[in-house]
Amino acid sequence: MTTRVVFIVEETIAGAQAAQIPKQRGESLLETAVRYAEERHWDVFPGTWLEAVDGSQRCSCGDTACPAPGSHPARPDWATQATGSATVARRMWQKQPTASILLPTGRTFDAISVPETAGFLALARMERMELTLGPVTLTPDRRMEFFVLPGAGVKVPDLVRKLGWSVPSLDLTVLGEGAYVAAPPTRFGSRGAVQWACRPTPANRWLPDAEELISPLAYACGRDR
């Protein structure tokens, strides 16, 4: 049953994206980062990148066991490096054109992160409820991140309790101030690239509040345990 739901939702998402958003074929990481800052007014900052070493790709951080190769901050002061200026973003990626694109949370948006299976179940439920979604990413480590208005970290624990769950019992986390998400088309080493499950469009420029999405997300995570 779960496989069937995932298949249907994936088809629905793919069809909607094809109808609404022209593909940015051949767009460089630099151009994409600039577009995020310019069109969505998101802060962006360059992270690590992948380097070819002895026939394999390794993270520029130098750690051969890096858990997120090519997709994490390259410096400890990344939060102060993040910018919403397209001009500054262009300058930063010109220095390292293959750097990953990272977006700090807790500023223009927070992100609610759930397992991929729960995320697709929640998307199907949200469609039936006719909820308005913001952008949603699908990461190579099988997580889905739902963009919501800032402040979700404060609200979600109480909202989840009111639904009869406890946050520790669900594989649901909120990425807020001091955290970040990797944006498409950032790659996680050989595991693949981050993708949009729901692309940024003019229609979802205004993000939903966490309260609007938490019920289907918590329900799906409870089903996925």
mmCIF file of C-alpha atoms in Angstrom:
data_model
loop_
_atom_site.group_PDB
_atom_site.id
_atom_site.type_symbol
_atom_site.label_atom_id
_atom_site.label_comp_id
_atom_site.label_asym_id
_atom_site.label_seq_id
_atom_site.Cartn_x
_atom_site.Cartn_y
_atom_site.Cartn_z
ATOM 1 C CA MET A 1 0.000 0.000 0.000
ATOM 2 C CA THR A 2 2.802 2.407 0.914
ATOM 3 C CA THR A 3 4.596 1.716 -2.376
ATOM 4 C CA ARG A 4 1.404 2.480 -4.292
ATOM 5 C CA VAL A 5 0.915 5.798 -2.460
ATOM 6 C CA VAL A 6 4.533 6.821 -3.086
ATOM 7 C CA PHE A 7 4.208 5.981 -6.790
ATOM 8 C CA ILE A 8 1.016 8.019 -7.165
ATOM 9 C CA VAL A 9 2.409 11.020 -5.313
ATOM 10 C CA GLU A 10 5.657 10.946 -7.302
ATOM 11 C CA GLU A 11 3.652 10.944 -10.542
ATOM 12 C CA THR A 12 1.508 13.833 -9.307
ATOM 13 C CA ILE A 13 4.532 15.870 -8.257
ATOM 14 C CA ALA A 14 6.380 15.231 -11.509
ATOM 15 C CA GLY A 15 3.357 16.247 -13.564
ATOM 16 C CA ALA A 16 2.798 19.445 -11.611
ATOM 17 C CA GLN A 17 6.447 20.423 -11.883
ATOM 18 C CA ALA A 18 6.556 19.811 -15.611
ATOM 19 C CA ALA A 19 3.465 21.970 -16.095
ATOM 20 C CA GLN A 20 4.571 24.869 -13.915
ATOM 21 C CA ILE A 21 8.353 25.134 -13.990
ATOM 22 C CA PRO A 22 10.626 25.132 -17.042
ATOM 23 C CA LYS A 23 13.689 22.981 -16.441
ATOM 24 C CA GLN A 24 16.915 24.854 -15.798
ATOM 25 C CA ARG A 25 19.027 22.651 -18.033
ATOM 26 C CA GLY A 26 22.760 23.253 -17.903
ATOM 27 C CA GLU A 27 22.436 25.761 -15.082
ATOM 28 C CA SER A 28 25.610 25.947 -12.999
ATOM 29 C CA LEU A 29 25.726 25.877 -9.205
ATOM 30 C CA LEU A 30 26.699 29.549 -9.342
ATOM 31 C CA GLU A 31 23.650 30.446 -11.432
ATOM 32 C CA THR A 32 21.351 28.415 -9.200
ATOM 33 C CA ALA A 33 22.686 29.994 -6.003
ATOM 34 C CA VAL A 34 22.266 33.457 -7.499
ATOM 35 C CA ARG A 35 18.710 32.624 -8.562
ATOM 36 C CA TYR A 36 17.787 31.451 -5.053
ATOM 37 C CA ALA A 37 19.026 34.762 -3.613
ATOM 38 C CA GLU A 38 17.563 36.903 -6.373
ATOM 39 C CA GLU A 39 14.179 35.265 -6.944
ATOM 40 C CA ARG A 40 13.349 33.721 -3.559
ATOM 41 C CA HIS A 41 15.294 36.145 -1.345
ATOM 42 C CA TRP A 42 16.850 33.188 0.464
ATOM 43 C CA ASP A 43 20.205 33.549 2.204
ATOM 44 C CA VAL A 44 22.763 31.214 0.637
ATOM 45 C CA PHE A 45 26.319 30.177 1.416
ATOM 46 C CA PRO A 46 28.819 27.865 -0.282
ATOM 47 C CA GLY A 47 29.664 24.629 1.475
ATOM 48 C CA THR A 48 32.196 21.913 0.763
ATOM 49 C CA TRP A 49 32.576 20.326 -2.665
ATOM 50 C CA LEU A 50 33.591 17.020 -4.193
ATOM 51 C CA GLU A 51 37.135 16.347 -5.396
ATOM 52 C CA ALA A 52 38.370 13.470 -7.535
ATOM 53 C CA VAL A 53 40.970 11.477 -5.605
ATOM 54 C CA ASP A 54 42.332 8.132 -6.903
ATOM 55 C CA GLY A 55 39.335 7.608 -9.135
ATOM 56 C CA SER A 56 36.719 8.376 -6.479
ATOM 57 C CA GLN A 57 35.035 11.532 -5.261
ATOM 58 C CA ARG A 58 35.864 12.750 -1.793
ATOM 59 C CA CYS A 59 34.773 15.693 0.295
ATOM 60 C CA SER A 60 36.944 18.796 0.154
ATOM 61 C CA CYS A 61 37.055 18.750 3.985
ATOM 62 C CA GLY A 62 39.650 15.965 3.737
ATOM 63 C CA ASP A 63 37.820 13.497 5.975
ATOM 64 C CA THR A 64 37.744 10.165 4.129
ATOM 65 C CA ALA A 65 34.820 9.082 6.353
ATOM 66 C CA CYS A 66 32.861 12.339 5.939
ATOM 67 C CA PRO A 67 29.172 11.538 6.612
ATOM 68 C CA ALA A 68 27.938 14.240 4.212
ATOM 69 C CA PRO A 69 30.604 14.518 1.498
ATOM 70 C CA GLY A 70 30.353 17.720 -0.480
ATOM 71 C CA SER A 71 27.261 18.965 1.318
ATOM 72 C CA HIS A 72 28.172 20.573 4.635
ATOM 73 C CA PRO A 73 29.635 23.947 5.711
ATOM 74 C CA ALA A 74 33.248 24.514 4.758
ATOM 75 C CA ARG A 75 34.018 26.860 7.646
ATOM 76 C CA PRO A 76 32.829 27.328 11.236
ATOM 77 C CA ASP A 77 31.585 30.880 10.673
ATOM 78 C CA TRP A 78 29.188 29.847 7.916
ATOM 79 C CA ALA A 79 26.259 31.632 9.564
ATOM 80 C CA THR A 80 27.941 35.021 9.133
ATOM 81 C CA GLN A 81 28.974 34.119 5.587
ATOM 82 C CA ALA A 82 25.400 33.517 4.400
ATOM 83 C CA THR A 83 24.041 36.262 2.172
ATOM 84 C CA GLY A 84 20.822 37.245 0.482
ATOM 85 C CA SER A 85 22.676 39.402 -2.034
ATOM 86 C CA ALA A 86 22.826 37.954 -5.543
ATOM 87 C CA THR A 87 25.972 39.994 -6.212
ATOM 88 C CA VAL A 88 27.777 38.623 -3.165
ATOM 89 C CA ALA A 89 26.575 35.086 -3.897
ATOM 90 C CA ARG A 90 27.957 35.324 -7.426
ATOM 91 C CA ARG A 91 31.309 36.489 -6.063
ATOM 92 C CA MET A 92 31.501 33.609 -3.552
ATOM 93 C CA TRP A 93 30.721 30.880 -6.104
ATOM 94 C CA GLN A 94 33.129 32.396 -8.605
ATOM 95 C CA LYS A 95 35.870 31.554 -6.088
ATOM 96 C CA GLN A 96 34.722 27.909 -5.888
ATOM 97 C CA PRO A 97 32.230 27.094 -8.687
ATOM 98 C CA THR A 98 31.629 23.499 -7.521
ATOM 99 C CA ALA A 99 30.779 24.374 -3.905
ATOM 100 C CA SER A 100 27.493 22.992 -2.591
ATOM 101 C CA ILE A 101 24.532 25.333 -2.105
ATOM 102 C CA LEU A 102 23.464 25.538 1.522
ATOM 103 C CA LEU A 103 20.561 27.556 2.934
ATOM 104 C CA PRO A 104 20.521 28.628 6.601
ATOM 105 C CA THR A 105 17.248 27.931 8.380
ATOM 106 C CA GLY A 106 15.702 30.160 11.033
ATOM 107 C CA ARG A 107 15.791 33.220 8.776
ATOM 108 C CA THR A 108 13.336 33.321 5.880
ATOM 109 C CA PHE A 109 12.165 29.782 6.602
ATOM 110 C CA ASP A 110 12.456 26.773 8.914
ATOM 111 C CA ALA A 111 12.312 23.190 7.657
ATOM 112 C CA ILE A 112 10.480 20.201 9.103
ATOM 113 C CA SER A 113 12.484 17.067 8.309
ATOM 114 C CA VAL A 114 10.842 13.630 8.120
ATOM 115 C CA PRO A 115 11.735 10.238 6.594
ATOM 116 C CA GLU A 116 11.080 9.936 2.860
ATOM 117 C CA THR A 117 8.297 7.349 3.233
ATOM 118 C CA ALA A 118 6.467 9.462 5.803
ATOM 119 C CA GLY A 119 6.979 12.531 3.637
ATOM 120 C CA PHE A 120 5.275 10.970 0.616
ATOM 121 C CA LEU A 121 2.402 9.711 2.791
ATOM 122 C CA ALA A 122 2.028 13.218 4.228
ATOM 123 C CA LEU A 123 2.050 14.756 0.737
ATOM 124 C CA ALA A 124 -0.800 12.472 -0.336
ATOM 125 C CA ARG A 125 -2.779 13.433 2.772
ATOM 126 C CA MET A 126 -2.045 17.155 2.272
ATOM 127 C CA GLU A 127 -3.298 16.926 -1.310
ATOM 128 C CA ARG A 128 -6.600 15.451 -0.084
ATOM 129 C CA MET A 129 -6.819 18.228 2.522
ATOM 130 C CA GLU A 130 -6.039 20.815 -0.194
ATOM 131 C CA LEU A 131 -3.287 22.355 1.900
ATOM 132 C CA THR A 132 -0.971 24.941 0.364
ATOM 133 C CA LEU A 133 2.625 23.726 0.472
ATOM 134 C CA GLY A 134 5.900 25.559 0.382
ATOM 135 C CA PRO A 135 8.976 24.060 -1.295
ATOM 136 C CA VAL A 136 9.924 20.522 -0.222
ATOM 137 C CA THR A 137 13.319 18.893 -0.774
ATOM 138 C CA LEU A 138 14.104 15.207 -1.152
ATOM 139 C CA THR A 139 17.640 14.331 -0.046
ATOM 140 C CA PRO A 140 19.855 11.364 -0.996
ATOM 141 C CA ASP A 141 19.812 10.214 2.639
ATOM 142 C CA ARG A 142 16.059 9.608 2.223
ATOM 143 C CA ARG A 143 14.721 12.617 4.101
ATOM 144 C CA MET A 144 12.128 15.155 3.039
ATOM 145 C CA GLU A 145 12.323 18.729 4.287
ATOM 146 C CA PHE A 146 9.148 20.854 4.265
ATOM 147 C CA PHE A 147 9.796 24.615 4.219
ATOM 148 C CA VAL A 148 7.609 26.551 6.664
ATOM 149 C CA LEU A 149 7.586 29.978 8.269
ATOM 150 C CA PRO A 150 10.341 30.674 10.829
ATOM 151 C CA GLY A 151 9.565 29.887 14.457
ATOM 152 C CA ALA A 152 8.529 26.273 13.895
ATOM 153 C CA GLY A 153 11.027 24.993 16.460
ATOM 154 C CA VAL A 154 9.140 26.717 19.257
ATOM 155 C CA LYS A 155 5.680 25.659 18.084
ATOM 156 C CA VAL A 156 6.116 22.064 16.935
ATOM 157 C CA PRO A 157 6.679 20.272 20.293
ATOM 158 C CA ASP A 158 3.437 21.667 21.734
ATOM 159 C CA LEU A 159 1.527 21.059 18.495
ATOM 160 C CA VAL A 160 2.691 17.434 18.414
ATOM 161 C CA ARG A 161 1.685 16.893 22.061
ATOM 162 C CA LYS A 162 -1.800 18.247 21.344
ATOM 163 C CA LEU A 163 -2.109 15.618 18.616
ATOM 164 C CA GLY A 164 -1.350 12.891 21.167
ATOM 165 C CA TRP A 165 2.280 12.271 20.236
ATOM 166 C CA SER A 166 5.623 13.155 21.776
ATOM 167 C CA VAL A 167 8.379 14.573 19.579
ATOM 168 C CA PRO A 168 10.966 11.972 20.710
ATOM 169 C CA SER A 169 8.598 9.178 19.628
ATOM 170 C CA LEU A 170 8.484 10.478 16.047
ATOM 171 C CA ASP A 171 11.300 10.723 13.511
ATOM 172 C CA LEU A 172 10.450 14.387 12.991
ATOM 173 C CA THR A 173 12.873 17.251 13.534
ATOM 174 C CA VAL A 174 12.720 20.999 12.998
ATOM 175 C CA LEU A 175 15.661 22.787 11.430
ATOM 176 C CA GLY A 176 15.652 26.356 12.701
ATOM 177 C CA GLU A 177 18.171 28.937 13.829
ATOM 178 C CA GLY A 178 21.745 27.624 13.687
ATOM 179 C CA ALA A 179 20.925 24.858 11.183
ATOM 180 C CA TYR A 180 20.822 24.625 7.403
ATOM 181 C CA VAL A 181 19.522 22.574 4.494
ATOM 182 C CA ALA A 182 21.293 21.535 1.311
ATOM 183 C CA ALA A 183 19.539 22.904 -1.761
ATOM 184 C CA PRO A 184 19.186 21.236 -5.170
ATOM 185 C CA PRO A 185 21.289 20.325 -7.083
ATOM 186 C CA THR A 186 23.837 19.795 -4.266
ATOM 187 C CA ARG A 187 25.282 16.266 -4.311
ATOM 188 C CA PHE A 188 25.851 13.973 -1.310
ATOM 189 C CA GLY A 189 28.973 12.247 -2.603
ATOM 190 C CA SER A 190 28.106 9.178 -4.672
ATOM 191 C CA ARG A 191 24.626 8.945 -3.131
ATOM 192 C CA GLY A 192 23.126 11.417 -5.577
ATOM 193 C CA ALA A 193 21.786 14.948 -5.596
ATOM 194 C CA VAL A 194 19.182 16.802 -3.558
ATOM 195 C CA GLN A 195 15.975 17.199 -5.573
ATOM 196 C CA TRP A 196 12.782 19.190 -5.283
ATOM 197 C CA ALA A 197 9.762 17.102 -4.307
ATOM 198 C CA CYS A 198 7.812 20.384 -4.571
ATOM 199 C CA ARG A 199 9.664 23.076 -6.490
ATOM 200 C CA PRO A 200 9.751 26.770 -5.538
ATOM 201 C CA THR A 201 7.088 28.492 -7.657
ATOM 202 C CA PRO A 202 5.337 31.882 -7.599
ATOM 203 C CA ALA A 203 2.362 30.059 -6.072
ATOM 204 C CA ASN A 204 4.291 28.924 -2.968
ATOM 205 C CA ARG A 205 6.313 32.078 -2.356
ATOM 206 C CA TRP A 206 4.254 32.588 0.808
ATOM 207 C CA LEU A 207 5.129 29.737 3.133
ATOM 208 C CA PRO A 208 2.678 27.822 5.323
ATOM 209 C CA ASP A 209 2.891 27.957 9.093
ATOM 210 C CA ALA A 210 4.054 24.785 10.843
ATOM 211 C CA GLU A 211 0.615 24.503 12.435
ATOM 212 C CA GLU A 212 -0.959 23.954 8.995
ATOM 213 C CA LEU A 213 1.240 20.939 8.143
ATOM 214 C CA ILE A 214 2.031 19.323 11.466
ATOM 215 C CA SER A 215 -1.062 17.080 11.651
ATOM 216 C CA PRO A 216 -0.448 15.155 8.384
ATOM 217 C CA LEU A 217 3.309 15.084 9.056
ATOM 218 C CA ALA A 218 2.953 13.720 12.591
ATOM 219 C CA TYR A 219 0.335 11.204 11.462
ATOM 220 C CA ALA A 220 2.584 9.966 8.635
ATOM 221 C CA CYS A 221 5.601 9.690 10.942
ATOM 222 C CA GLY A 222 3.495 7.726 13.441
ATOM 223 C CA ARG A 223 2.429 5.339 10.670
ATOM 224 C CA ASP A 224 6.056 5.001 9.521
ATOM 225 C CA ARG A 225 7.445 3.894 12.904
#
